[in-house]
Coordinates of C-alpha atoms in Angstrom, one line a residue:
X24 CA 5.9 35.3 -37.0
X25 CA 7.4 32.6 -34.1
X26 CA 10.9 31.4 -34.6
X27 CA 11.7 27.8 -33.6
X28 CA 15.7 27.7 -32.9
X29 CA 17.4 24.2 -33.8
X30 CA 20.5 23.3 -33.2
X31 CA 21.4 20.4 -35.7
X32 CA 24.8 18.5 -35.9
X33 CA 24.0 15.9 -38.4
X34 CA 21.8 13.6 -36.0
X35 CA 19.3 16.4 -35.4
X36 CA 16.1 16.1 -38.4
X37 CA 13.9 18.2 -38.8
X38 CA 9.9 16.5 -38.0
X39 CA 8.3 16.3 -41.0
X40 CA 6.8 18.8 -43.0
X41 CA 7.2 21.6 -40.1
X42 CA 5.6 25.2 -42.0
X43 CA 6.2 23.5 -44.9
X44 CA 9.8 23.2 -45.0
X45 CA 12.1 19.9 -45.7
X46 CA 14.4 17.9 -44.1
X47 CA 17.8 19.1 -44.2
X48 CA 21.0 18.8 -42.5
X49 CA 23.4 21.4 -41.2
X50 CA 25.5 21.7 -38.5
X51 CA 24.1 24.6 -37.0
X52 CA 20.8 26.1 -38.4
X53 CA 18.5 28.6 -37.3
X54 CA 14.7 28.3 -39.3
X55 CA 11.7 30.9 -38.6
X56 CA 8.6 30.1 -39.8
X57 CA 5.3 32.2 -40.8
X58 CA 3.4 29.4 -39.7
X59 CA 4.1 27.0 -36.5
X60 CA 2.0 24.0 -35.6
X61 CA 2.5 23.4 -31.7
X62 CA 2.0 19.4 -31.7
X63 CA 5.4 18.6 -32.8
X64 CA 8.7 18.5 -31.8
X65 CA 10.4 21.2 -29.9
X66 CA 13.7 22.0 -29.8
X67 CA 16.2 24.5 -28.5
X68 CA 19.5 25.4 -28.5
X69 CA 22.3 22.2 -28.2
X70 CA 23.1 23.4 -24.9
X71 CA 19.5 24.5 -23.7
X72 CA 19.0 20.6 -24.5
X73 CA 21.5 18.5 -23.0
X74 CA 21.5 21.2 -19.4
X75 CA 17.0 21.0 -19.5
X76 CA 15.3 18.9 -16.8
X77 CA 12.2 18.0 -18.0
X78 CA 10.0 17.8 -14.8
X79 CA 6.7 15.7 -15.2
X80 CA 4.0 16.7 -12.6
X81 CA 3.6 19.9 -10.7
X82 CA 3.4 18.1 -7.2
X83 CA 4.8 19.3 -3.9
X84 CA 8.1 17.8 -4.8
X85 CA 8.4 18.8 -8.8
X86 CA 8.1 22.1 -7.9
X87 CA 10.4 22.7 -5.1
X88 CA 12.8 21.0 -7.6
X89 CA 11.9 23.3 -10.0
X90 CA 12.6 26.2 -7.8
X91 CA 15.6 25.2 -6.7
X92 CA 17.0 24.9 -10.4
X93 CA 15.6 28.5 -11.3
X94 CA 17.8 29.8 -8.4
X95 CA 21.0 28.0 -9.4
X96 CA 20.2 29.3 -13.3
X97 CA 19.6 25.4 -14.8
X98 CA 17.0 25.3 -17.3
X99 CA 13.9 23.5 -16.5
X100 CA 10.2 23.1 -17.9
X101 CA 7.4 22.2 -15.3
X102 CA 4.9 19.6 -17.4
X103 CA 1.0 19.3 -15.3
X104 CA -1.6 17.3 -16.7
X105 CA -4.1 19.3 -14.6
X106 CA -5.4 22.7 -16.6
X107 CA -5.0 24.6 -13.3
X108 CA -3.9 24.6 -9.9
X109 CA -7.0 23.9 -8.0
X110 CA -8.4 21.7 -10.5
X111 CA -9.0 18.7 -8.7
X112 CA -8.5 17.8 -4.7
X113 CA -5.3 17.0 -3.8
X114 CA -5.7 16.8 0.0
X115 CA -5.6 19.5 2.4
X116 CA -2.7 19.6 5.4
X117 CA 0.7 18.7 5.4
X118 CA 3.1 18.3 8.3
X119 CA 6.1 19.9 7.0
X120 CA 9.0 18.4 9.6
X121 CA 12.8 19.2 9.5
X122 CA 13.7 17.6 6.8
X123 CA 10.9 19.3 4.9
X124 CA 11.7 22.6 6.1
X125 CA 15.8 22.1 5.0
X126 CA 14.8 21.4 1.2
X127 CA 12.2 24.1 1.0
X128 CA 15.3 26.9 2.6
X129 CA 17.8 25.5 -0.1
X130 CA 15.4 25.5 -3.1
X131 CA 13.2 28.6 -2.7
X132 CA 14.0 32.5 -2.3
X133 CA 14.5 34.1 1.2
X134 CA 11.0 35.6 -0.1
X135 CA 9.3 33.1 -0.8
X136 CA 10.5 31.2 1.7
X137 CA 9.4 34.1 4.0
X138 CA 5.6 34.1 2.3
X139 CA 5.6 30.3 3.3
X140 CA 6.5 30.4 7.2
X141 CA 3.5 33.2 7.2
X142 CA 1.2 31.4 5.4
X143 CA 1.1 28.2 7.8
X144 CA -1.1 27.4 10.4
X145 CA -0.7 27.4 14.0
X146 CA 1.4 24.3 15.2
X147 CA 0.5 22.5 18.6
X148 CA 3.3 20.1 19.5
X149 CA 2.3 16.8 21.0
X150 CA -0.5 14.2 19.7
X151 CA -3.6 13.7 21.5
X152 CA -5.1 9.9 22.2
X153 CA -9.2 10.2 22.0
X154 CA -11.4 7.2 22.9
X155 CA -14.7 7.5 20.0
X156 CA -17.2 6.5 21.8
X157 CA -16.7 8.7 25.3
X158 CA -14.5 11.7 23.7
X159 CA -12.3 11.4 26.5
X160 CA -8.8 10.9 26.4
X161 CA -7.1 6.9 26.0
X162 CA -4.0 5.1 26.8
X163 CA -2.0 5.1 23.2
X164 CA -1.5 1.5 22.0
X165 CA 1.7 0.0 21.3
X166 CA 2.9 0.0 17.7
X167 CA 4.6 -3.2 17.3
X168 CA 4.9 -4.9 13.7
X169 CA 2.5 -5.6 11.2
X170 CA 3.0 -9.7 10.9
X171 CA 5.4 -10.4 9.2
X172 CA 6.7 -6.8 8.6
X173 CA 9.7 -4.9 9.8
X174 CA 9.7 -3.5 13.3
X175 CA 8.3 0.1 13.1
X176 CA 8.9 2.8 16.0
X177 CA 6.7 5.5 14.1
X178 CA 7.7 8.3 11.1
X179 CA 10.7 10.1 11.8
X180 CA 10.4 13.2 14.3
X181 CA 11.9 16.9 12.9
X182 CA 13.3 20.0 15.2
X183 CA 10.3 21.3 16.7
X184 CA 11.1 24.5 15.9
X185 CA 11.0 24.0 12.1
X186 CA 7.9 21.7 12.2
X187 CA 5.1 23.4 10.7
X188 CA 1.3 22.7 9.4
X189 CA 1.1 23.5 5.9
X190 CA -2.2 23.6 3.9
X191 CA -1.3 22.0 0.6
X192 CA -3.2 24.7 -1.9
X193 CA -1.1 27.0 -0.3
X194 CA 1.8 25.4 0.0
X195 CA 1.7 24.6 -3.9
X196 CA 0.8 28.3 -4.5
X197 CA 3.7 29.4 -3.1
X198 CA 6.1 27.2 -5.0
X199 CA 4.5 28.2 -8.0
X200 CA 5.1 32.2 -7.2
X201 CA 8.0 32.5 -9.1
X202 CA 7.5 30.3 -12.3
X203 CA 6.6 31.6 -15.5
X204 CA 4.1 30.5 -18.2
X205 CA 6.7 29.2 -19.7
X206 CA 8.5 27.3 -16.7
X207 CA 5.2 25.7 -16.0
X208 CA 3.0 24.3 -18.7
X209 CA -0.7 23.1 -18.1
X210 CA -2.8 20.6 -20.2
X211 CA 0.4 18.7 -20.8
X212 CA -0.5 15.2 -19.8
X213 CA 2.8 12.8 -20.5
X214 CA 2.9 10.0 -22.8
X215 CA 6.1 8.4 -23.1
X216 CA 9.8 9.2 -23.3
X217 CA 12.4 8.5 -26.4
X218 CA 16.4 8.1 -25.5
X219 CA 17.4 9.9 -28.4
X220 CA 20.9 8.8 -30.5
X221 CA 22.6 12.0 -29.1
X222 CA 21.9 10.8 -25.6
X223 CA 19.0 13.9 -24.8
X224 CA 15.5 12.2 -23.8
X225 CA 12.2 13.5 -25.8
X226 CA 8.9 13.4 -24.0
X227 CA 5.5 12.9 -26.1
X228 CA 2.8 14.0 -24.5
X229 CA -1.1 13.3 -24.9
X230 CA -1.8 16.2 -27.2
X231 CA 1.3 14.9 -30.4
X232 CA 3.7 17.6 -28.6
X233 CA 7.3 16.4 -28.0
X234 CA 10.0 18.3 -25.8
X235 CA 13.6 17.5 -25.4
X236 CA 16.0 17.4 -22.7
X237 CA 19.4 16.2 -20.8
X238 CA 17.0 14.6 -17.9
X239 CA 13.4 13.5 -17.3
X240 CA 11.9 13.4 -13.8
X241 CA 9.0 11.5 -13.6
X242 CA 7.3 13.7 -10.5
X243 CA 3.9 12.5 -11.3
X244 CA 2.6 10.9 -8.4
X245 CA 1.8 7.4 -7.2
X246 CA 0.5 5.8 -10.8
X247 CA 3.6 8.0 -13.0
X248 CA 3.6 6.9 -16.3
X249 CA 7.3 7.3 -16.1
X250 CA 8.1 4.8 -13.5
X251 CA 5.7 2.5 -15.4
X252 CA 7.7 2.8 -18.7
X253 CA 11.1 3.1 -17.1
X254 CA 10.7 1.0 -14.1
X255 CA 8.2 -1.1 -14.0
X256 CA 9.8 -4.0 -11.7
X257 CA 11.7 -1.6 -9.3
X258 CA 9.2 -1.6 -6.4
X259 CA 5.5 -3.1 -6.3
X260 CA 2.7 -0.8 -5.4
X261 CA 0.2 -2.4 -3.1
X262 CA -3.2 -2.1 -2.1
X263 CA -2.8 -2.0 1.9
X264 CA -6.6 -2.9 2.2
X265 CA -6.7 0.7 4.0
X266 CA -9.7 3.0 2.8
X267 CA -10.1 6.6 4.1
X268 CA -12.7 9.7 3.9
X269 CA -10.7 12.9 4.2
X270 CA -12.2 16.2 4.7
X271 CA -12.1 19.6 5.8
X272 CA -14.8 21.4 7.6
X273 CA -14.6 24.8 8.0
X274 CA -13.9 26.7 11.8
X275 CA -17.2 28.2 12.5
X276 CA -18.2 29.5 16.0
X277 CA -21.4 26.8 15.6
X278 CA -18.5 24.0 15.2
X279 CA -16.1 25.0 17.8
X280 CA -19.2 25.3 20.3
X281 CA -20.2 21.6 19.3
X282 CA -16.9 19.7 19.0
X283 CA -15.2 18.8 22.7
X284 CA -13.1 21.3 23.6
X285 CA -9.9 19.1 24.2
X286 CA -10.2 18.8 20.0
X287 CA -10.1 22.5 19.7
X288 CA -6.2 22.8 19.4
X289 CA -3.5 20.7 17.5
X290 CA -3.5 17.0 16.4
X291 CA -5.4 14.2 18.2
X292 CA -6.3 10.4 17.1
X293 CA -9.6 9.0 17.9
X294 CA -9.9 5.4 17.6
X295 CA -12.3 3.1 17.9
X296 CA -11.7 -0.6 18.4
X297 CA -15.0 -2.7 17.6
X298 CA -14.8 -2.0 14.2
X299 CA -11.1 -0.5 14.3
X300 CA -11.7 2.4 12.7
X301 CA -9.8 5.7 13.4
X302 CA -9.9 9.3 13.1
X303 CA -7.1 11.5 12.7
X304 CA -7.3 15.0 13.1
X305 CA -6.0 18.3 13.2
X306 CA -7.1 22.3 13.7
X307 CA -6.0 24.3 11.0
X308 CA -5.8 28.1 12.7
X309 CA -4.2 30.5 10.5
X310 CA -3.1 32.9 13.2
X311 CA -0.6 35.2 11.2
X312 CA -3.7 36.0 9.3
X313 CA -5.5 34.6 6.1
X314 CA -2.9 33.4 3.4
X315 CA -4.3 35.5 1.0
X316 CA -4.2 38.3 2.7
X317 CA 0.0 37.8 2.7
X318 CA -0.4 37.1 -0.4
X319 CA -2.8 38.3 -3.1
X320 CA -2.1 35.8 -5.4
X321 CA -2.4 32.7 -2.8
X322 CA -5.6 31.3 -1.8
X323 CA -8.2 32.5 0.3
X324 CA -7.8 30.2 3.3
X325 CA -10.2 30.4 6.6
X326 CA -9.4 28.1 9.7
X327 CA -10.9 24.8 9.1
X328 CA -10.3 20.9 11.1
X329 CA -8.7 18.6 8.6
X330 CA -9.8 14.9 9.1
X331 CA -8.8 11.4 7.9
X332 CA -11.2 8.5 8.9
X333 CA -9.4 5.3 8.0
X334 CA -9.7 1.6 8.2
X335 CA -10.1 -1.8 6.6
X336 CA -12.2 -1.6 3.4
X337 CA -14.8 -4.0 4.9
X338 CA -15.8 -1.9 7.5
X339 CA -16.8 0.9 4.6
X340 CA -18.8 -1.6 3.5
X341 CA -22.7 -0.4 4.5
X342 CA -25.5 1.6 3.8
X343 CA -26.1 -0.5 1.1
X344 CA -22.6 -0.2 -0.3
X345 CA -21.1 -3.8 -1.5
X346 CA -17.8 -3.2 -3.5
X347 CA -14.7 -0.7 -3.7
X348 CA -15.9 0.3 -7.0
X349 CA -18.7 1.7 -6.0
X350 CA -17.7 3.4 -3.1
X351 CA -14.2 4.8 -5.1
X352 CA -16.9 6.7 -7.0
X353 CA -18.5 8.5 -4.5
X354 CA -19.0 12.2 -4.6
X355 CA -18.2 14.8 -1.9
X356 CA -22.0 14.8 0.0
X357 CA -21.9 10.6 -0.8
X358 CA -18.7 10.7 1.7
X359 CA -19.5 12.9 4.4
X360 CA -22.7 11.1 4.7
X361 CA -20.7 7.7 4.5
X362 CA -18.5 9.1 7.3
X363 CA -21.9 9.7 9.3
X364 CA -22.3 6.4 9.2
X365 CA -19.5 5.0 10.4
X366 CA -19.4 7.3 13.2
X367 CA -23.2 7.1 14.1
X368 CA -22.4 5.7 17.7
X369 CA -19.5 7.8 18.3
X370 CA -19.5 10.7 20.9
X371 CA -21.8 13.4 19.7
X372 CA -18.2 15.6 20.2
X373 CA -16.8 14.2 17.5
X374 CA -19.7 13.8 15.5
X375 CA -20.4 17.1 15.0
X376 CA -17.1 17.4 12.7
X377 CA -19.3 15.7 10.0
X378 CA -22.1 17.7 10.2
X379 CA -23.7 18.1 6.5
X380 CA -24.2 21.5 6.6
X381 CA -20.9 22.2 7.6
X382 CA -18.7 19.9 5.7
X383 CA -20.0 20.3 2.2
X384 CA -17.7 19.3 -0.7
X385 CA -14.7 19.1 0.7
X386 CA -14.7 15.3 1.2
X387 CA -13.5 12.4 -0.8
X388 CA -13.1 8.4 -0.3
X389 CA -10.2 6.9 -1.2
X390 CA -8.1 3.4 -1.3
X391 CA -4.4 3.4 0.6
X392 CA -2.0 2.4 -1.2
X393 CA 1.8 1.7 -0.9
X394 CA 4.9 0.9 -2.3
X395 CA 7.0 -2.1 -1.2
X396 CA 10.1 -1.3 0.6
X397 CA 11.5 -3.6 -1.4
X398 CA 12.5 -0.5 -3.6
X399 CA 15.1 -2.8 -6.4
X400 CA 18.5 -0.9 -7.3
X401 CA 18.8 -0.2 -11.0
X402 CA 21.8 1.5 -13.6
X403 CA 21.2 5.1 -13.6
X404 CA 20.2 6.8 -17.0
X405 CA 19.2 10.6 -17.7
X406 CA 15.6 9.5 -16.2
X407 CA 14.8 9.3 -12.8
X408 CA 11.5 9.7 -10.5
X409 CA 10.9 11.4 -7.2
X410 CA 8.3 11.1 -4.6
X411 CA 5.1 9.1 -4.6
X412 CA 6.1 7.3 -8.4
X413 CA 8.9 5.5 -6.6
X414 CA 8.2 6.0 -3.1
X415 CA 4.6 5.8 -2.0
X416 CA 3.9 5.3 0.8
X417 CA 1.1 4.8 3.9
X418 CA 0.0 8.7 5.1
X419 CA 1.7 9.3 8.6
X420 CA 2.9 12.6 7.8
X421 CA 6.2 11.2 6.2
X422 CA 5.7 11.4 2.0
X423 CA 5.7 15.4 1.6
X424 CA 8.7 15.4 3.6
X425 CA 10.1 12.5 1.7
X426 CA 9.4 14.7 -1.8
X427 CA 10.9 17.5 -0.8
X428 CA 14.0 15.6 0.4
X429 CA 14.0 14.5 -3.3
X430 CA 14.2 17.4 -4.9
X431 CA 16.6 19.2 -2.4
X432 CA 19.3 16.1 -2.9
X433 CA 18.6 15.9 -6.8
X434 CA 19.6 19.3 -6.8
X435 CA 22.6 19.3 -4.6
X436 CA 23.2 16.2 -7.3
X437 CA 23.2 18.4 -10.2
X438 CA 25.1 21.5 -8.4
X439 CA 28.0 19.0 -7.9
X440 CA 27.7 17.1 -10.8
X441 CA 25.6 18.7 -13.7
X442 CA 22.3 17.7 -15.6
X443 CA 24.3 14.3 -16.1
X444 CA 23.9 10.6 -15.6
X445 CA 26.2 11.2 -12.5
X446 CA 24.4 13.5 -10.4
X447 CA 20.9 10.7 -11.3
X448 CA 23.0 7.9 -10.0
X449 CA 23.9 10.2 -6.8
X450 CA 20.7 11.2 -6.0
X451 CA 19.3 7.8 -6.7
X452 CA 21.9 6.4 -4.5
X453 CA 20.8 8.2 -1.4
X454 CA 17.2 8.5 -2.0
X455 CA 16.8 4.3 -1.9
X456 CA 18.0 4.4 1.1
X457 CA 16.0 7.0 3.0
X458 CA 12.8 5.8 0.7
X459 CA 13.2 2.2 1.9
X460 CA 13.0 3.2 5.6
X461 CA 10.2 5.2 5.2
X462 CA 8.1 2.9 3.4
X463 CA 9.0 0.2 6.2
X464 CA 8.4 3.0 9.3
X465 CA 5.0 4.7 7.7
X466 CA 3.4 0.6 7.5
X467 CA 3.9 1.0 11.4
X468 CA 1.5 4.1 11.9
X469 CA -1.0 2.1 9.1
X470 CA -1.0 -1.1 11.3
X471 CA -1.6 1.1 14.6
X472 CA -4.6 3.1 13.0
X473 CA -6.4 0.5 11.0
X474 CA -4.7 -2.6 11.4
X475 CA -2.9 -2.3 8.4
X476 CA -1.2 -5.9 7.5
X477 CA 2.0 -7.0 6.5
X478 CA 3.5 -6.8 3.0
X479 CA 3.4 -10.0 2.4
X480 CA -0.3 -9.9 2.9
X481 CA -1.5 -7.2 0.5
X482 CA -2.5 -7.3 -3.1
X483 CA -0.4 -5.7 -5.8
X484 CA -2.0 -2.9 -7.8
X485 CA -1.5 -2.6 -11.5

């Protein structure tokens, strides 16, 4: 037998037909059921309701927000449309600057914390300039401004000494260390959202179910259903004209014996000019030892080279492929051998990090996308968004860092102010601000390695 607790005051009804039993009214009522059917409307206690956030998306920044509300005791339910973890790529390194760092000490244990510090890789400070087609090192080139755009001087630097390379798996896996089954909900892909007369917001999700709470964050990445329901005219996202292969190819004795040795260590960016087409990278050695070893239940995690190659979507554009479609649909082996391609007269080096028998599936093609800084204010409500569904932005190592700074000020919101429309307007308040710039800054690293152009210039994306 399963009890479903509802607090009703008049306004409250009953769905219909639950296990059989009417609609009725009563100002406080608790109804148990021999039978429950799980695609209908759950609720919970009057004051579970109004203090609940409702967090849609198990992303970098949901869950450090989600953390941070389990150690200050404020209800919360994690929603992911994903059936698992490491269901589908996500990307693989994240630069994890100051800023990062700050939100991740306020919102997780001093354990947890602990497992993520030794669960990082090694961190080289400095960036290397590479020249493709000799390997040897190049004169960086001056930012400047996109035409048109804002002047950029490059993504905001953090205190070296809590600057650190994250794998994202692992980073994720460690944020979800001390959720519950019941904190954190799979197969729960969102709908829509319902202001109810008592001022508590219901989310429907794909499978009929419908959850209540005092506030809805839309944490669902760069094409959230929430912001498209909630916001839709806030801030444009834009198709930068930027495509990219990322990959990860694992550390093996055969690779570091073929790659130059000045790409052995740290971050460098290779560029090439005629096409421009660039190639970030970065070596991923876990030197405190293999995350899973820390950490049973973390992924096992060898040393690998994580690599972006990145440019103007014409210039992906060969081997026979014509359109974006096309090439969006690539699989893993269809991408590294895509990334051969553009590379072919590049430094032998550097080739060797595409090597098909070493970079197997991990590889993916993808369109760059961004946000307008134009980011519009609105009237706070008891929904709000975090991360890349309000703030997407061009990769230069800014939009983790930008999620985490969500969640850590949405929760120093709440500390101060509750789960109310208050603490939204707070948060939302000071996250424009910082979003704005960084949206404006990250186009600056986006013109520099591909020729990224101005606003003004790119398409908007449905």
């Amino acid at each position: 037998m399963r009890s479903l607790y509802m607090a009703l005051d008049g306004r409250y009804h009953l769905p219909h037909a639950i296990g059989g039993v009417r609609r009725r009214r009563s100002s406080l009522l608790t109804l148990q059921f021999a039978f429950y059917k799980p695609h209908q409307t759950k609720f919970l206690t009057m004051t579970q309701d109004n203090q609940r956030v409702l967090i849609i998306g198990g992303g970098i920044g949901g869950l450090c927000l989600a953390e941070g509300l389990k150690r200050q005791g404020i209800p919360f339910t994690v929603f992911e449309r994903d059936p698992s973890v490491t269901f589908r790529s996500q990307g693989f390194r994240l630069r994890i600057d100051n800023d990062g760092y700050n939100a991740l000490e306020a919102c997780l244990s001093t354990q947890a914390l602990n497992v993520f510090t030794k669960t990082t890789a090694e961190f080289v400070p400095g960036f290397r300039f590479v020249d493709a087609k000799t390997a040897e090192p190049s004169a960086p080139r001056a930012q400047g401004r996109p035409q048109g755009g804002p002047e950029v001087r490059g993504p905001p630097r953090g205190d070296g000494a809590k600057v650190f390379s994250a794998d994202r798996l692992v980073l994720r896996s460690v944020l979800l260390l001390g959720l519950t089954e019941d904190e954190l909900r799979y197969n729960m892909a969102f709908k829509s959202y319902t202001t109810l007369e008592n001022g508590l917001v219901e989310a429907e999700f794909e499978n009929g179910e419908r959850v209540t709470g005092g506030l809805l964050v839309g944490a669902e990445g760069t094409y959230s259903r929430v912001r498209r329901q909630y916001l839709p005219n806030a801030t444009q996202l834009l198709d930068t004209d930027g495509r990219a292969i990322y990959g990860k190819t694992p550390l093996t004795p055969e690779l570091e014996a073929a790659l130059h040795p000045s790409l052995l260590r740290g971050t460098s960016l290779i560029t090439n000019l005629d096409p421009h087409v660039s190639l970030f990278m970065e070596t991923m050695r876990f030197t405190q030892g293999n995350p899973h070893d820390v950490n049973s239940e973390l992924p096992d995690t060898n040393d690998y080279v994580y690599w972006v190659l990145i440019s103007r979507s014409h210039n992906f554009r060969i081997g026979g492929y014509t359109n974006d479609e096309e090439l969006l649909a690539l699989k893993p082996p269809q991408a590294a051998a895509l990334a051969r391609e553009v590379t072919k007269d590049w430094d032998s080096h550097i080739q060797a990090l595409f090597r098909d028998d070493l970079v197997g599936n991990g590889c993916s093609y993808i369109r760059v996308s961004t946000m307008s800084p134009d980011i519009k204010d609105w009237d706070a409500s008891n929904v709000t968004l975090m991360g890349d569904a309000i703030h997407a932005m061009t990769p230069a190592g800014v939009g983790a860092n930008a999620a985490l700074m969500d969640a850590h000020v949405l929760l120093n919101s709440i500390q101060t102010h509750g789960v109310s429309v208050q603490a939204v307007a707070a948060y939302e308040a000071e996250m424009r601000v910082y979003a704005r710039d960084f949206v404006a800054k990250t186009a600056g690293a986006g013109h520099k390695m591909y020729g990224q152009p101005g606003f003004q210039d790119m398409k908007p994306l449905n």
